[in-house]
Coordinates of N, CA, C and O in Angstrom, one line a residue:
M1 N -23.2 -196.3 -1.4 CA -24.1 -195.6 -0.2 C -24.3 -194.1 -0.8 O -23.5 -193.5 -1.6
L2 N -25.5 -193.7 -0.4 CA -25.8 -192.4 -0.8 C -25.3 -191.3 -0.1 O -25.0 -191.7 1.3
S3 N -24.9 -190.2 -0.6 CA -24.5 -188.9 0.3 C -25.8 -188.2 0.4 O -26.6 -188.4 0.3
N4 N -25.3 -187.5 1.4 CA -26.3 -186.5 1.9 C -26.0 -185.0 1.5 O -25.5 -184.1 2.5
P5 N -26.4 -184.4 0.2 CA -25.8 -183.3 0.0 C -26.7 -182.0 0.6 O -27.9 -182.6 0.9
K6 N -26.1 -181.0 0.9 CA -26.8 -180.0 1.7 C -27.1 -178.9 0.4 O -27.7 -177.8 0.9
D7 N -27.0 -179.0 -0.8 CA -27.0 -178.1 -1.8 C -27.7 -178.9 -2.9 O -27.4 -178.2 -4.1
F8 N -28.4 -179.8 -2.8 CA -29.2 -180.3 -3.9 C -30.5 -179.5 -4.3 O -31.3 -179.1 -3.6
T9 N -30.4 -179.2 -5.5 CA -31.4 -178.2 -6.1 C -32.6 -178.8 -6.5 O -32.5 -180.0 -6.9
Y10 N -33.7 -178.1 -6.9 CA -34.9 -178.5 -7.3 C -34.9 -178.8 -9.0 O -35.2 -179.7 -9.4
N11 N -33.7 -178.3 -9.6 CA -33.5 -178.4 -10.8 C -32.6 -179.7 -10.8 O -33.1 -180.8 -12.0
E12 N -31.7 -180.2 -10.1 CA -31.2 -181.4 -10.0 C -32.1 -182.6 -9.9 O -31.9 -183.6 -10.2
L13 N -33.1 -182.2 -8.9 CA -34.2 -183.3 -8.6 C -35.0 -183.5 -9.8 O -35.3 -184.7 -10.1
K14 N -35.5 -182.5 -10.6 CA -36.1 -182.8 -11.9 C -35.2 -183.5 -12.8 O -35.8 -184.7 -13.5
T15 N -34.0 -183.5 -13.0 CA -33.1 -184.1 -13.9 C -33.2 -185.7 -13.3 O -33.2 -186.6 -14.1
L16 N -33.0 -185.8 -12.3 CA -32.9 -187.0 -11.7 C -34.3 -188.0 -11.8 O -34.0 -189.1 -12.4
L17 N -35.4 -187.2 -11.6 CA -36.7 -188.1 -11.8 C -36.8 -188.2 -13.1 O -37.6 -189.2 -13.7
F18 N -36.6 -187.2 -13.9 CA -36.8 -187.2 -15.5 C -36.3 -188.6 -15.9 O -36.5 -189.3 -16.9
S19 N -35.1 -188.9 -15.5 CA -34.0 -190.0 -16.1 C -34.7 -191.2 -15.4 O -34.4 -192.2 -16.2
F20 N -35.6 -191.3 -14.4 CA -36.2 -192.4 -14.0 C -37.5 -192.5 -14.7 O -38.5 -193.4 -14.4
G21 N -38.0 -191.6 -15.6 CA -39.1 -191.6 -16.2 C -40.6 -190.9 -15.7 O -41.4 -191.1 -16.2
Y22 N -40.1 -190.2 -14.6 CA -41.3 -189.6 -14.2 C -41.5 -188.0 -15.2 O -40.6 -187.6 -15.7
K23 N -42.7 -187.6 -14.7 CA -43.2 -186.2 -15.5 C -43.4 -185.4 -14.3 O -44.0 -185.6 -13.3
E24 N -43.3 -183.9 -14.5 CA -43.7 -183.0 -13.6 C -45.0 -182.7 -13.7 O -45.3 -182.0 -14.9
V25 N -45.9 -182.5 -12.9 CA -47.3 -181.9 -12.8 C -47.3 -180.7 -11.9 O -47.2 -181.2 -10.5
R26 N -47.6 -179.7 -12.3 CA -47.5 -178.4 -11.2 C -49.0 -178.2 -10.6 O -49.9 -178.4 -11.6
G27 N -48.9 -177.8 -9.4 CA -50.3 -177.8 -8.8 C -50.5 -176.3 -8.3 O -49.6 -175.5 -9.1
A28 N -51.4 -176.0 -7.5 CA -51.5 -174.5 -7.2 C -50.4 -174.1 -6.2 O -49.8 -174.8 -5.4
G29 N -49.9 -173.1 -6.6 CA -48.6 -172.2 -5.7 C -47.5 -172.8 -6.1 O -47.0 -173.3 -7.0
S30 N -47.0 -173.4 -4.9 CA -45.6 -174.1 -5.0 C -45.4 -175.7 -5.1 O -44.5 -176.4 -5.1
R31 N -47.1 -176.2 -5.0 CA -47.2 -177.5 -5.2 C -46.7 -178.2 -6.4 O -46.9 -177.7 -7.3
V32 N -46.2 -179.4 -6.4 CA -45.8 -180.1 -7.4 C -45.8 -181.7 -7.3 O -45.5 -182.1 -6.2
C33 N -46.2 -182.3 -8.3 CA -45.9 -183.9 -8.2 C -45.3 -184.3 -9.2 O -45.3 -184.0 -10.5
F34 N -44.6 -185.3 -9.0 CA -43.7 -186.1 -10.1 C -44.3 -187.4 -10.1 O -44.7 -188.2 -9.2
S35 N -44.8 -187.8 -11.5 CA -45.9 -188.8 -11.8 C -45.2 -190.0 -12.7 O -44.5 -189.4 -13.6
K36 N -45.2 -191.2 -12.4 CA -44.8 -192.2 -13.3 C -45.8 -193.3 -13.1 O -45.8 -194.2 -11.9
E37 N -46.5 -193.7 -14.1 CA -47.5 -194.6 -14.2 C -48.3 -194.6 -12.8 O -48.9 -193.4 -12.7
D38 N -48.3 -195.3 -11.9 CA -49.3 -195.4 -10.6 C -48.3 -195.0 -9.3 O -48.8 -194.9 -8.3
H39 N -47.4 -194.4 -9.5 CA -46.4 -193.8 -8.5 C -46.4 -192.3 -8.4 O -46.0 -191.7 -9.5
K40 N -46.8 -191.6 -7.5 CA -46.6 -190.2 -7.3 C -45.5 -189.9 -6.1 O -45.6 -190.3 -5.1
I41 N -44.7 -188.8 -6.4 CA -43.9 -187.9 -5.4 C -44.6 -186.7 -5.2 O -44.4 -185.8 -6.2
K42 N -45.1 -186.3 -4.2 CA -45.6 -184.8 -3.8 C -44.8 -184.0 -3.1 O -44.5 -184.4 -2.0
L43 N -44.6 -182.8 -3.5 CA -43.8 -182.0 -2.4 C -44.1 -180.4 -3.1 O -44.7 -180.3 -4.0
H44 N -43.4 -179.6 -2.1 CA -43.6 -178.1 -2.5 C -42.3 -177.7 -3.1 O -41.2 -178.2 -2.4
K45 N -42.1 -176.9 -3.9 CA -40.9 -176.3 -4.4 C -40.3 -175.5 -3.6 O -41.3 -174.7 -3.0
P46 N -39.0 -175.5 -3.4 CA -38.5 -174.6 -2.3 C -38.4 -173.5 -2.6 O -38.5 -172.9 -3.8
H47 N -38.7 -172.3 -1.9 CA -38.5 -171.0 -2.3 C -38.4 -170.4 -0.9 O -38.6 -170.7 0.6
P48 N -37.5 -169.2 -1.0 CA -37.4 -168.3 -2.2 C -36.3 -168.9 -2.9 O -36.0 -168.5 -4.1
G49 N -35.4 -169.8 -2.3 CA -34.3 -170.4 -2.9 C -34.5 -171.5 -3.7 O -35.8 -171.8 -4.1
N50 N -33.7 -172.4 -4.2 CA -33.6 -173.6 -4.9 C -33.2 -174.8 -4.6 O -33.2 -175.8 -5.0
I51 N -32.8 -174.6 -3.0 CA -32.4 -175.9 -2.5 C -33.1 -176.5 -1.6 O -34.1 -176.1 -1.0
L52 N -33.3 -177.8 -2.0 CA -34.4 -178.7 -1.1 C -33.6 -178.7 0.3 O -32.8 -179.0 0.5
K53 N -34.8 -178.9 1.1 CA -34.5 -179.3 2.6 C -34.4 -180.8 2.7 O -34.8 -181.7 2.0
R54 N -33.9 -181.0 3.8 CA -33.5 -182.3 4.2 C -34.6 -183.3 4.2 O -34.4 -184.6 3.8
Y55 N -35.7 -182.9 4.7 CA -37.1 -183.8 5.0 C -37.4 -184.0 3.5 O -38.0 -185.1 3.4
Q56 N -37.2 -183.1 2.5 CA -37.6 -183.4 1.2 C -36.8 -184.5 0.2 O -37.3 -185.4 -0.1
L57 N -35.3 -184.3 0.5 CA -34.6 -185.5 0.1 C -34.9 -186.7 0.9 O -34.8 -187.7 0.2
D58 N -35.2 -186.9 1.9 CA -35.6 -187.9 2.8 C -36.6 -188.4 2.1 O -36.8 -190.0 1.9
L59 N -37.6 -187.7 2.0 CA -38.9 -188.4 1.2 C -38.8 -189.0 0.1 O -39.3 -189.9 -0.4
I60 N -38.0 -188.3 -0.8 CA -37.7 -188.7 -2.3 C -36.9 -189.9 -2.3 O -37.1 -190.8 -2.9
V61 N -35.8 -190.0 -1.3 CA -35.0 -191.3 -1.2 C -36.1 -192.4 -0.8 O -35.9 -193.3 -1.3
D62 N -36.7 -192.3 0.2 CA -37.7 -193.3 0.8 C -38.6 -193.8 -0.6 O -39.1 -194.9 -0.8
A63 N -39.3 -192.7 -1.2 CA -40.1 -193.1 -2.3 C -39.4 -193.8 -3.4 O -40.0 -194.8 -3.9
L64 N -38.3 -193.7 -3.9 CA -37.6 -194.2 -4.8 C -37.1 -195.6 -4.4 O -37.0 -196.4 -5.2
T65 N -36.7 -195.6 -3.2 CA -36.3 -196.9 -2.6 C -37.3 -198.1 -2.4 O -37.2 -198.9 -2.9
M66 N -38.6 -197.5 -2.0 CA -39.7 -198.5 -2.0 C -40.3 -198.7 -3.3 O -40.6 -200.1 -3.4
K67 N -40.1 -197.9 -4.4 CA -40.2 -198.4 -5.8 C -39.0 -199.2 -6.5 O -39.4 -199.6 -7.5
G68 N -38.1 -199.5 -5.7 CA -36.9 -200.2 -6.2 C -36.2 -199.5 -7.3 O -35.2 -200.5 -8.0
L69 N -36.1 -198.3 -7.3 CA -35.4 -197.5 -8.4 C -33.8 -197.3 -7.8 O -32.8 -197.2 -8.7
I70 N -33.8 -197.1 -6.4 CA -32.6 -197.0 -5.9 C -32.3 -198.0 -4.6 O -33.3 -198.6 -4.2
S71 N -31.3 -198.1 -4.2 CA -30.8 -198.9 -3.1 C -29.9 -198.0 -2.0 O -28.9 -197.3 -2.5
I72 N -30.3 -198.2 -0.8 CA -29.3 -197.4 0.1 C -28.4 -198.2 1.0 O -28.1 -198.0 2.0
K73 N -28.0 -199.3 0.2 CA -27.2 -200.1 0.9 C -25.7 -199.5 1.2 O -25.1 -198.4 0.8

């Protein structure tokens, strides 16, 4: 079962997604895209801090679940 951390950082997200083979592609401003083959996860880097918001974590969990990389059982 996945936990719901309130202090998950952008740097931790990068480490996680890099371990799944994603690459970071920076966009304009705070936009960023993590790309792996034909799959993309788009979001805005958190600012002014480094902690991801709950909706961002939900988006990432949904994307990784749909891709079959994680299970939320």
